[in-house]
Coordinates of C-alpha atoms and ligand atoms in Angstrom, one line a residue:
M63 CA 0.1 -29.5 -77.3
F64 CA 1.0 -29.8 -80.8
D65 CA -1.0 -31.4 -83.6
T66 CA 2.0 -33.1 -85.3
A67 CA 0.6 -33.3 -88.5
L68 CA 0.9 -29.4 -89.3
P69 CA 4.2 -28.0 -90.4
F70 CA 6.1 -25.3 -88.1
W71 CA 6.7 -22.0 -89.8
R72 CA 9.1 -19.5 -88.6
G73 CA 8.3 -15.8 -88.5
N74 CA 9.7 -12.7 -86.6
L75 CA 6.8 -10.0 -85.3
H76 CA 8.6 -7.7 -84.8
T77 CA 10.7 -5.6 -86.5
H78 CA 11.0 -2.1 -88.1
S79 CA 12.4 -0.4 -91.1
T80 CA 13.0 3.1 -92.3
L81 CA 9.1 3.8 -92.3
S82 CA 9.9 4.5 -89.2
D83 CA 13.4 4.2 -87.0
G84 CA 14.7 1.0 -88.1
C85 CA 17.9 1.4 -91.0
L86 CA 17.1 -0.6 -93.3
E87 CA 14.3 -0.2 -95.9
P88 CA 11.7 -2.8 -95.8
A89 CA 12.7 -5.2 -99.4
E90 CA 16.3 -5.5 -97.5
V91 CA 14.9 -6.4 -94.2
C92 CA 12.5 -9.2 -95.8
R93 CA 15.3 -10.4 -97.8
R94 CA 17.5 -10.5 -94.6
Y95 CA 14.7 -12.9 -93.0
K96 CA 14.0 -15.1 -95.9
A97 CA 17.6 -15.4 -96.4
E98 CA 18.1 -16.3 -93.0
G99 CA 15.1 -19.1 -93.1
Y100 CA 13.0 -17.4 -92.3
D101 CA 8.7 -18.7 -93.8
F102 CA 7.5 -15.5 -92.5
L103 CA 7.9 -11.5 -91.5
A104 CA 5.3 -8.4 -89.5
L105 CA 7.2 -5.3 -90.6
T106 CA 5.6 -3.4 -87.5
D107 CA 7.0 -0.4 -88.0
H108 CA 6.1 2.9 -85.4
F109 CA 2.8 4.4 -86.2
I110 CA 2.8 8.0 -84.9
G111 CA 2.8 10.8 -86.9
L112 CA 6.3 11.8 -86.9
F113 CA 6.4 9.0 -89.8
N114 CA 3.2 9.2 -91.2
Y115 CA 1.9 6.1 -89.3
P116 CA 3.0 3.5 -90.8
I117 CA 1.5 -0.2 -92.2
A118 CA 4.4 -0.8 -94.3
D119 CA 3.2 -2.6 -97.7
T120 CA 5.5 -6.2 -97.8
V121 CA 2.8 -7.5 -100.3
D122 CA 5.8 -7.1 -102.9
F123 CA 8.3 -9.1 -101.0
R124 CA 6.2 -12.6 -100.9
D125 CA 6.9 -15.5 -102.9
D126 CA 6.6 -19.6 -102.4
S127 CA 8.8 -20.1 -100.0
F128 CA 8.1 -16.0 -97.9
T129 CA 5.6 -14.6 -96.6
T130 CA 4.7 -11.3 -94.9
I131 CA 2.1 -10.6 -92.2
L132 CA 0.8 -6.1 -92.4
G133 CA 1.3 -4.8 -88.9
A134 CA 2.6 -2.2 -86.7
E135 CA 3.7 -1.1 -83.2
L136 CA 0.9 0.9 -81.8
H137 CA 1.0 4.1 -79.4
S138 CA -1.1 5.6 -77.8
G139 CA -2.6 7.7 -74.0
P140 CA 0.2 6.6 -70.9
M141 CA 1.7 4.1 -69.1
E142 CA 2.2 4.7 -65.1
N143 CA 5.4 6.0 -65.5
G144 CA 4.0 8.6 -68.1
E145 CA 6.1 6.9 -71.2
L146 CA 3.9 6.1 -73.9
W147 CA 2.4 3.2 -74.7
H148 CA 4.1 0.1 -77.1
I149 CA 1.5 -2.4 -78.4
L150 CA 2.5 -4.3 -81.2
A151 CA -0.4 -5.9 -84.0
V152 CA -0.2 -7.9 -86.3
G153 CA -2.3 -8.8 -89.0
L154 CA -4.0 -4.8 -89.5
P155 CA -5.8 -3.9 -92.4
A156 CA -3.5 -1.8 -94.7
D157 CA -6.7 1.6 -93.9
F158 CA -6.2 1.1 -89.7
A159 CA -7.3 4.0 -88.6
P160 CA -4.9 6.3 -87.3
G161 CA -5.1 7.9 -84.2
D162 CA -3.4 11.1 -82.4
A163 CA -0.2 10.5 -81.6
P164 CA 2.4 12.5 -83.2
H165 CA 5.5 11.1 -81.4
F166 CA 6.7 9.5 -78.8
R167 CA 5.1 11.4 -75.9
P168 CA 1.6 11.6 -74.9
V169 CA -0.8 14.4 -75.7
E170 CA -4.3 15.9 -74.0
G171 CA -7.2 13.5 -75.3
M172 CA -5.1 10.6 -76.8
E173 CA -6.7 7.1 -77.2
S174 CA -5.9 4.9 -73.9
G175 CA -3.4 1.9 -75.1
P176 CA -6.4 -0.4 -73.5
E177 CA -8.5 1.3 -76.2
I178 CA -5.9 0.9 -80.0
A179 CA -5.2 -2.5 -78.0
A180 CA -9.1 -2.9 -78.1
R181 CA -9.6 -1.1 -81.9
A182 CA -6.7 -3.6 -83.2
V183 CA -8.1 -7.0 -82.1
E184 CA -11.4 -6.3 -83.8
A185 CA -9.7 -5.1 -86.9
G186 CA -8.6 -8.7 -87.0
A187 CA -5.0 -7.8 -84.9
F188 CA -2.9 -10.6 -83.1
V189 CA -1.6 -8.4 -80.2
A190 CA 0.9 -8.4 -77.8
I191 CA 2.0 -6.1 -74.2
A192 CA 5.3 -5.2 -76.5
H193 CA 8.5 -5.4 -73.9
P194 CA 7.1 -5.0 -70.0
Q195 CA 10.9 -4.6 -68.8
W196 CA 12.4 -2.3 -71.5
S197 CA 9.0 0.0 -71.1
G198 CA 9.0 -0.2 -66.9
M199 CA 5.6 -1.2 -67.3
T200 CA 3.6 -2.1 -63.8
M201 CA 1.1 -4.8 -62.7
N202 CA -1.4 -2.4 -63.3
D203 CA -0.7 -1.1 -66.9
A204 CA 0.0 -4.9 -67.6
R205 CA -3.6 -5.6 -67.0
S206 CA -5.4 -3.1 -68.2
I207 CA -4.7 -4.1 -71.3
E208 CA -7.4 -6.8 -71.9
A209 CA -7.7 -6.8 -75.7
A210 CA -4.6 -9.0 -75.9
H211 CA -3.2 -12.5 -77.0
A212 CA -0.1 -12.7 -75.4
V213 CA 2.9 -10.6 -73.5
E214 CA 6.0 -10.5 -75.4
T215 CA 8.2 -12.5 -72.5
Y216 CA 11.8 -12.1 -74.8
N217 CA 12.9 -9.2 -76.5
H218 CA 15.9 -9.3 -78.6
G219 CA 16.2 -5.9 -79.0
C220 CA 16.2 -4.6 -75.5
A221 CA 18.6 -7.8 -74.8
M222 CA 21.0 -6.6 -76.9
G223 CA 20.5 -2.9 -76.2
C224 CA 20.2 -2.4 -72.8
D225 CA 19.5 -6.0 -71.3
R226 CA 16.1 -5.7 -70.4
A227 CA 14.7 -8.4 -71.9
D228 CA 12.4 -9.4 -69.9
G229 CA 8.0 -10.0 -70.0
F230 CA 8.2 -13.7 -68.3
H231 CA 7.6 -12.1 -64.9
T232 CA 4.2 -9.8 -65.8
L233 CA 3.4 -12.3 -67.8
D234 CA 3.2 -15.2 -64.4
L235 CA 1.9 -12.5 -62.0
L236 CA -0.9 -12.3 -65.4
L237 CA -1.3 -15.7 -65.4
S238 CA -1.8 -16.8 -61.7
E239 CA -4.4 -14.1 -61.7
G240 CA -6.4 -15.8 -64.6
K241 CA -5.8 -14.3 -67.5
R242 CA -5.3 -16.9 -70.4
L243 CA -2.8 -15.2 -72.5
N244 CA 0.1 -16.5 -74.5
L245 CA 3.7 -15.1 -75.0
I246 CA 6.0 -14.0 -78.2
A247 CA 9.8 -14.1 -78.4
T248 CA 10.6 -11.0 -80.8
D249 CA 14.3 -9.4 -82.6
D250 CA 12.4 -6.1 -82.2
A251 CA 15.3 -5.6 -84.9
H252 CA 16.3 -2.1 -86.1
F253 CA 19.8 -3.3 -87.5
T254 CA 21.0 -0.7 -85.6
E255 CA 22.8 -3.1 -83.5
P256 CA 23.1 -6.5 -82.9
D257 CA 19.3 -6.8 -82.3
H258 CA 18.4 -9.6 -84.9
F259 CA 17.8 -13.1 -85.6
G260 CA 17.2 -14.0 -82.1
G261 CA 14.0 -14.5 -81.3
W262 CA 11.0 -15.7 -83.0
V263 CA 8.2 -17.7 -83.1
M264 CA 7.4 -21.5 -84.9
V265 CA 3.7 -21.4 -86.1
G266 CA 2.3 -24.7 -87.1
A267 CA -0.3 -24.3 -89.4
E268 CA -2.0 -26.1 -92.5
A269 CA 0.1 -23.2 -94.9
N270 CA 2.7 -20.4 -94.4
T271 CA -0.6 -17.8 -95.9
P272 CA -0.8 -14.4 -93.7
E273 CA -4.4 -15.5 -92.7
A274 CA -3.5 -19.5 -91.7
L275 CA -0.7 -18.4 -89.6
L276 CA -2.6 -15.6 -88.0
D277 CA -5.5 -17.7 -87.1
A278 CA -2.7 -20.3 -85.8
L279 CA -1.1 -17.0 -83.8
K280 CA -4.6 -16.2 -82.0
S281 CA -5.8 -19.8 -81.0
G282 CA -1.7 -20.4 -79.5
H283 CA -0.4 -22.8 -82.0
Y284 CA 3.0 -22.0 -81.5
Y285 CA 5.6 -21.9 -79.4
S286 CA 8.6 -19.4 -79.3
S287 CA 12.5 -19.9 -79.5
Q288 CA 16.0 -18.6 -79.5
G289 CA 17.0 -22.8 -81.1
P290 CA 16.2 -24.9 -79.1
E291 CA 12.8 -26.9 -80.7
L292 CA 10.0 -27.7 -79.3
R293 CA 7.9 -30.9 -81.2
Q294 CA 4.8 -32.4 -78.6
I295 CA 4.5 -31.6 -75.3
S296 CA 2.3 -34.0 -73.8
W297 CA 0.2 -34.4 -70.1
D298 CA -1.4 -37.3 -67.5
G299 CA -2.8 -36.6 -64.6
K300 CA 0.8 -37.2 -63.7
T301 CA 3.7 -36.6 -65.6
I302 CA 4.3 -34.1 -69.0
T303 CA 6.3 -35.2 -70.7
V304 CA 8.7 -32.9 -73.0
E305 CA 10.2 -34.3 -76.7
S306 CA 12.4 -31.1 -78.1
S307 CA 15.4 -31.1 -79.4
A308 CA 18.9 -32.0 -77.9
V309 CA 18.5 -29.5 -75.3
A310 CA 20.6 -29.4 -71.9
S311 CA 17.7 -28.4 -69.3
V312 CA 13.7 -29.0 -68.9
I313 CA 11.5 -27.0 -66.5
V314 CA 8.6 -26.1 -66.2
Q315 CA 6.7 -23.4 -64.0
G316 CA 3.9 -22.6 -62.0
H317 CA 1.7 -20.2 -59.9
G318 CA 4.3 -18.9 -57.6
I319 CA 6.8 -20.4 -56.0
A320 CA 6.4 -23.6 -58.5
A321 CA 9.4 -25.2 -60.7
V322 CA 10.8 -28.5 -61.1
A323 CA 14.4 -28.5 -63.5
K324 CA 15.6 -31.3 -65.3
H325 CA 18.7 -31.7 -66.1
G326 CA 21.4 -33.5 -68.2
T327 CA 23.2 -34.1 -71.4
S328 CA 21.2 -34.7 -75.1
L329 CA 18.0 -34.5 -73.5
T330 CA 14.6 -35.6 -76.6
K331 CA 12.1 -37.2 -74.6
T332 CA 11.9 -35.8 -71.0
E333 CA 10.0 -36.3 -68.4
V334 CA 8.9 -34.0 -65.8
P335 CA 6.2 -35.3 -62.1
L336 CA 3.7 -32.8 -62.2
S337 CA 2.9 -33.0 -58.2
R338 CA 4.9 -30.0 -57.3
F339 CA 1.8 -28.0 -59.0
N340 CA -0.7 -29.9 -57.4
G341 CA -2.0 -25.8 -55.9
S342 CA -0.8 -24.2 -59.2
P343 CA -4.3 -23.3 -62.4
W344 CA -0.9 -22.7 -65.0
I345 CA 1.7 -25.0 -65.9
R346 CA 4.3 -23.7 -68.8
V347 CA 7.4 -25.2 -70.5
S348 CA 11.1 -24.0 -70.8
V349 CA 14.1 -26.2 -72.2
I350 CA 18.0 -25.2 -73.1
D351 CA 20.8 -26.4 -75.0
A352 CA 24.0 -26.9 -73.8
A353 CA 24.8 -23.1 -75.7
G354 CA 22.3 -21.4 -73.2
K355 CA 19.7 -20.4 -76.2
R356 CA 16.1 -21.2 -75.2
A357 CA 12.7 -22.2 -76.2
W358 CA 8.9 -21.7 -74.3
S359 CA 5.9 -23.0 -74.9
N360 CA 2.8 -20.9 -74.4
P361 CA 0.7 -21.6 -70.7
I362 CA -1.2 -24.9 -70.8
W363 CA -3.9 -24.2 -68.0
R364 CA -4.3 -27.1 -65.1
E365 CA -7.7 -28.1 -66.0
T366 CA -6.3 -29.2 -68.9
A367 CA -3.1 -30.8 -67.5
Ligands
ZN135 ZN1 8.8 -0.7 -78.8
ZN136 ZN1 10.0 -2.0 -81.5

């Protein structure tokens, strides 16, 4: 599933700074991500009136080995539980127009979540449904965001701050409804607790530029990780072969209860039979290393598998 001629670039797509409710200045957030070996970062502050609708100008923090993508976490419209939507938009223009979201509570007449997500996609952004479990999102909510490219399936800040990191349940049900969505792991770092350097994407692109990274994100040419590397995933009609850094488990999931796990020691090339997935229109792959760290592929649709 990967073009191995392309390099992979490590990046975090969800981060906050003092421009909203994070506790570090944008320059220091960028410095820390670069120092920790990241190739790129999207600073995505809360796009609400309380913070003057910030889209962090991180252009000055780019250099030969580190780049940034402009973005924001968008908030507009109520979900079914009455909370305001959280929608991640990476690749926004600096002049993306504010809606009417004065603070973190819905107000009468504001743009809906699906509307602001569609407006972000039209403006060129890669859009993800943020932290479904943390938000208390229903399936009606999730399926209403038709413009999204991905579901945020692992949010490290939500893992550390309230043990509600999950988005895989929402993603898998959407996939089984036929929605062609990918997945992302992120930090959602505010640097107010150990909420950073725990989940990222590895993007296969010709160059570490905002344009090339965005194109690759939108086309799904990336995977998500907490540590392990996915190097190649290939398949024929009967078997899927997963090449990775050394891991202890390789697990393939599909529609409903379909799943097959292979366990071992220092696995780097693992074959998993696909017969269990004959009724599944999609499959995806997780690997888990000896320390319990995971990496996840995007979904693979079975007409190609
Ligand atoms: Zn959020
Ligand atoms: Zn956030």
